[in-house]
Short mmCIF file of C-alpha atoms in Angstrom, two decimals:
data_model
loop_
_atom_site.label_atom_id
_atom_site.label_comp_id
_atom_site.label_asym_id
_atom_site.label_seq_id
_atom_site.Cartn_x
_atom_site.Cartn_y
_atom_site.Cartn_z
CA GLU A 1 -17.56 22.36 2.84
CA THR A 2 -13.97 21.22 2.34
CA GLY A 3 -12.93 17.64 3.03
CA VAL A 4 -9.87 16.28 4.75
CA THR A 5 -6.62 16.84 2.87
CA GLN A 6 -3.42 14.94 3.54
CA SER A 7 0.07 15.60 2.25
CA PRO A 8 2.19 14.24 0.80
CA THR A 9 0.38 11.40 -0.99
CA HIS A 10 3.45 9.23 -1.26
CA LEU A 11 6.78 9.27 0.52
CA ILE A 12 9.91 7.13 0.51
CA LYS A 13 12.27 7.38 3.46
CA THR A 14 15.35 5.56 4.65
CA ARG A 15 15.43 3.61 7.89
CA GLY A 16 16.46 5.88 10.77
CA GLN A 17 15.17 9.06 9.16
CA GLN A 18 12.36 11.26 10.43
CA VAL A 19 9.12 12.08 8.63
CA THR A 20 6.30 14.61 9.03
CA LEU A 21 2.85 14.00 7.60
CA ARG A 22 0.21 16.70 7.40
CA CYS A 23 -3.56 16.80 7.60
CA SER A 24 -6.13 19.55 7.27
CA SER A 25 -9.41 18.86 8.99
CA GLN A 26 -12.85 19.28 7.51
CA SER A 27 -14.48 22.62 8.10
CA GLY A 28 -16.28 22.65 11.46
CA HIS A 29 -14.40 19.64 12.84
CA ASN A 30 -12.28 20.20 15.95
CA THR A 31 -10.85 16.72 16.44
CA VAL A 32 -8.21 14.95 14.39
CA SER A 33 -7.24 11.30 14.70
CA TRP A 34 -4.40 9.43 13.04
CA TYR A 35 -4.45 5.80 11.98
CA GLN A 36 -1.83 3.45 10.58
CA GLN A 37 -2.94 0.83 8.09
CA ALA A 38 -0.43 -1.85 7.23
CA LEU A 39 -0.93 -3.76 4.00
CA GLY A 40 -3.84 -6.19 4.24
CA GLN A 41 -4.92 -5.05 7.70
CA GLY A 42 -7.46 -2.73 9.24
CA PRO A 43 -6.48 0.75 10.39
CA GLN A 44 -4.94 0.99 13.87
CA PHE A 45 -5.48 4.04 16.07
CA ILE A 46 -2.29 6.03 16.72
CA PHE A 47 -3.57 9.07 18.61
CA GLN A 48 -6.11 11.84 18.63
CA TYR A 49 -5.93 15.59 19.11
CA TYR A 50 -8.67 17.81 20.41
CA ARG A 51 -8.18 21.54 20.86
CA GLU A 52 -4.44 21.17 20.38
CA GLU A 53 -4.04 18.57 23.14
CA GLU A 54 -3.45 14.85 22.78
CA ASN A 55 -6.71 13.17 23.74
CA GLY A 56 -5.95 9.48 23.67
CA ARG A 57 -3.22 7.29 22.30
CA GLY A 58 -3.06 3.79 20.90
CA ASN A 59 -0.32 1.21 21.30
CA PHE A 60 2.41 3.12 19.48
CA PRO A 61 5.87 4.06 20.80
CA PRO A 62 6.83 7.65 21.74
CA ARG A 63 8.71 8.12 18.49
CA PHE A 64 5.24 8.67 17.03
CA SER A 65 4.23 12.18 18.01
CA GLY A 66 1.83 14.80 16.81
CA LEU A 67 0.61 18.33 16.89
CA GLN A 68 -2.65 20.12 16.34
CA PHE A 69 -2.75 23.75 15.35
CA PRO A 70 -5.31 26.47 16.18
CA ASN A 71 -6.98 25.96 12.79
CA TYR A 72 -7.40 22.25 13.76
CA SER A 73 -4.94 21.00 11.16
CA SER A 74 -2.50 18.42 12.41
CA GLU A 75 0.90 16.84 11.93
CA LEU A 76 2.12 13.32 12.58
CA ASN A 77 5.84 12.98 13.21
CA VAL A 78 7.70 9.70 13.23
CA ASN A 79 11.33 9.58 14.36
CA ALA A 80 13.90 6.85 13.82
CA LEU A 81 11.89 5.20 11.06
CA GLU A 82 11.78 1.43 10.96
CA LEU A 83 10.90 -0.85 8.06
CA ASP A 84 7.66 -1.84 9.83
CA ASP A 85 6.54 1.78 9.74
CA SER A 86 5.80 1.31 6.05
CA ALA A 87 2.04 1.74 5.79
CA LEU A 88 -0.83 3.93 4.70
CA TYR A 89 -1.32 6.71 7.25
CA LEU A 90 -4.85 8.00 7.48
CA CYS A 91 -6.08 11.15 9.12
CA ALA A 92 -9.70 11.51 10.20
CA SER A 93 -11.45 14.62 11.39
CA SER A 94 -14.60 14.67 13.48
CA LYS A 95 -16.79 16.73 15.74
CA GLY A 96 -18.24 14.64 18.48
CA ARG A 97 -19.24 11.13 17.43
CA ASP A 98 -21.44 12.06 14.51
CA GLY A 99 -19.04 10.76 11.97
CA TYR A 100 -15.43 10.59 10.94
CA THR A 101 -14.20 11.96 7.63
CA PHE A 102 -11.04 10.33 6.38
CA GLY A 103 -8.41 11.91 4.19
CA SER A 104 -6.96 10.22 1.14
CA GLY A 105 -3.95 9.02 3.11
CA THR A 106 -0.18 9.15 2.85
CA ARG A 107 1.61 6.04 1.64
CA LEU A 108 4.93 5.83 3.50
CA THR A 109 7.60 3.40 2.35
CA VAL A 110 10.68 2.90 4.53
CA VAL A 111 13.66 1.31 2.79
CA GLU B 1 -9.95 -4.12 25.31
CA LEU B 2 -12.46 -3.75 22.53
CA LYS B 3 -12.15 -6.35 19.80
CA VAL B 4 -13.98 -6.28 16.50
CA GLU B 5 -14.19 -9.34 14.31
CA GLN B 6 -15.55 -9.68 10.83
CA ASN B 7 -16.41 -12.73 8.82
CA PRO B 8 -15.79 -13.85 6.29
CA LEU B 9 -12.34 -12.38 5.66
CA PHE B 10 -12.59 -13.13 1.97
CA LEU B 11 -15.72 -13.44 -0.10
CA SER B 12 -15.97 -14.25 -3.75
CA MET B 13 -19.45 -14.15 -5.18
CA GLN B 14 -21.17 -14.10 -8.51
CA GLU B 15 -22.99 -11.12 -9.85
CA GLY B 16 -26.65 -11.15 -8.99
CA LYS B 17 -26.26 -13.14 -5.77
CA ASN B 18 -27.01 -12.02 -2.22
CA TYR B 19 -24.67 -12.27 0.72
CA THR B 20 -24.09 -10.97 4.24
CA ILE B 21 -20.96 -9.80 6.05
CA TYR B 22 -20.98 -10.11 9.84
CA CYS B 23 -19.32 -7.86 12.39
CA ASN B 24 -19.08 -8.88 16.05
CA TYR B 25 -17.64 -6.71 18.79
CA SER B 26 -16.67 -7.54 22.33
CA THR B 27 -17.71 -4.57 24.46
CA THR B 28 -20.87 -2.54 24.72
CA SER B 29 -21.06 0.25 22.21
CA ASP B 30 -23.97 2.20 20.83
CA ARG B 31 -22.48 3.23 17.52
CA LEU B 32 -21.12 1.29 14.61
CA TYR B 33 -19.66 2.41 11.31
CA TRP B 34 -19.23 0.71 7.96
CA TYR B 35 -16.56 1.78 5.49
CA ARG B 36 -15.55 0.75 2.01
CA GLN B 37 -11.95 0.80 0.82
CA ASP B 38 -10.78 0.34 -2.76
CA PRO B 39 -7.20 -0.89 -3.32
CA GLY B 40 -4.66 1.79 -2.41
CA LYS B 41 -7.37 4.26 -1.53
CA SER B 42 -8.76 5.79 1.64
CA LEU B 43 -11.91 4.89 3.55
CA GLU B 44 -15.31 5.83 2.22
CA SER B 45 -18.05 6.11 4.81
CA LEU B 46 -21.06 3.92 4.02
CA PHE B 47 -23.24 3.86 7.13
CA VAL B 48 -23.36 5.12 10.70
CA LEU B 49 -25.66 3.04 12.87
CA LEU B 50 -26.68 4.90 15.99
CA SER B 51 -28.96 2.69 18.02
CA ASN B 52 -30.19 -0.80 18.63
CA GLY B 53 -32.31 -2.03 15.77
CA ALA B 54 -31.03 0.63 13.38
CA VAL B 55 -31.28 -0.30 9.72
CA LYS B 56 -29.92 1.76 6.86
CA GLN B 57 -29.97 1.11 3.14
CA GLU B 58 -28.17 2.65 0.23
CA GLY B 59 -28.56 1.06 -3.16
CA ARG B 60 -27.69 -2.64 -2.97
CA LEU B 61 -26.23 -2.36 0.54
CA MET B 62 -28.17 -2.60 3.77
CA ALA B 63 -26.68 -2.44 7.27
CA SER B 64 -28.25 -3.30 10.60
CA LEU B 65 -27.22 -3.15 14.24
CA ASP B 66 -28.15 -5.32 17.22
CA THR B 67 -26.43 -3.81 20.25
CA LYS B 68 -27.68 -6.54 22.59
CA ALA B 69 -26.03 -9.24 20.48
CA ARG B 70 -23.10 -6.91 19.70
CA LEU B 71 -23.60 -7.72 16.05
CA SER B 72 -23.90 -5.75 12.86
CA THR B 73 -24.55 -7.08 9.39
CA LEU B 74 -23.91 -5.66 5.95
CA HIS B 75 -26.20 -7.29 3.40
CA ILE B 76 -25.48 -7.16 -0.30
CA THR B 77 -28.39 -7.63 -2.66
CA ALA B 78 -27.95 -8.68 -6.30
CA ALA B 79 -24.24 -7.96 -6.29
CA VAL B 80 -22.62 -6.08 -9.16
CA HIS B 81 -18.93 -5.86 -10.06
CA ASP B 82 -18.66 -2.26 -8.82
CA LEU B 83 -19.16 -3.49 -5.27
CA SER B 84 -15.80 -5.29 -5.30
CA ALA B 85 -13.78 -3.72 -2.47
CA THR B 86 -12.73 -4.30 1.13
CA TYR B 87 -15.39 -3.54 3.70
CA PHE B 88 -14.59 -2.59 7.28
CA CYS B 89 -16.81 -2.21 10.29
CA ALA B 90 -15.61 -0.03 13.15
CA VAL B 91 -16.83 0.64 16.67
CA ASP B 92 -16.17 3.44 19.10
CA PHE B 93 -16.72 3.58 22.83
CA PRO B 94 -19.57 5.71 24.14
CA PHE B 95 -17.25 7.02 26.83
CA GLY B 96 -13.75 8.36 26.57
CA ASN B 97 -12.00 9.62 23.50
CA GLU B 98 -13.51 9.14 20.10
CA LYS B 99 -11.32 6.46 18.62
CA LEU B 100 -12.43 3.83 16.17
CA THR B 101 -11.54 0.19 16.54
CA PHE B 102 -11.71 -1.49 13.17
CA GLY B 103 -12.55 -5.01 12.23
CA THR B 104 -10.25 -7.19 10.20
CA GLY B 105 -11.99 -6.29 6.96
CA THR B 106 -13.80 -8.41 4.38
CA ARG B 107 -12.33 -8.48 0.90
CA LEU B 108 -15.24 -8.84 -1.48
CA THR B 109 -14.74 -9.90 -5.08
CA ILE B 110 -17.71 -9.97 -7.44
CA ILE B 111 -17.27 -12.35 -10.34
CA PRO B 112 -19.17 -11.65 -13.59
#
C-alpha cells in the first residue's frame, strides 16, 4: 500500500507568480483534500476533490484552484502569489470518513 | 461554523510526569482525530475516535471522546522526551463533505 506523495518538497516563488503543487493519493482512496498551514497555526481546509469534482471549499479566494485526475491524484494551483501564501501545503487522501492520510507537504515560500 | 479549541496552547513538562490536553468543539460531531506534528514535518495520525465514550491507547498516549460534552482528551503518562511535538485534534461533520477542522494545536515540550 503506497502512501500519499507530494511534490515538490520545497519551493520558492516571487510575488505575482503562479505555482502548481502535486499530490498522489493513497491506493484505494478516491478523495483528496488540500490544507494550508501557516507557521505556528493549525491546518486550514482549502478544498476537496471527489471523483474529479470539487466537493467543498474553505474560505480561500478563487486564485486557489485545483484538479483531480482519473487516478485520483490531484493538483493545487495558486495564481498571483502573495506573501501571505507562504505556508506548508498539505494534501490528504481518504475514502469515506475512516481516516485521512496526509502527505509530507510542500513548503512554499513567496518572496 | 464549527470551532475547535485546544488547551493548553503550550505545555512544558518534566519527564516522568502525567498531563492532559483538552479539545473542545462547538458543533455536534461523532468523529474526532488526533495528530502529531514534528517541526517542519507533516501530520502523523495518532487516534481516530468514532463514538461517544471511545477510548484508545497507544504506548504512553491515551485519547477519549465525550460527544455529549463535545470534549476529547489526550492523556500523556510518564512523559518521555520523544513525545515532544505539536499535537492537534481535528473534527469533521457527520454530514456534508469530509473536511477536517483543526484545533489550534498544543506545543508539548518534555524537559529531561
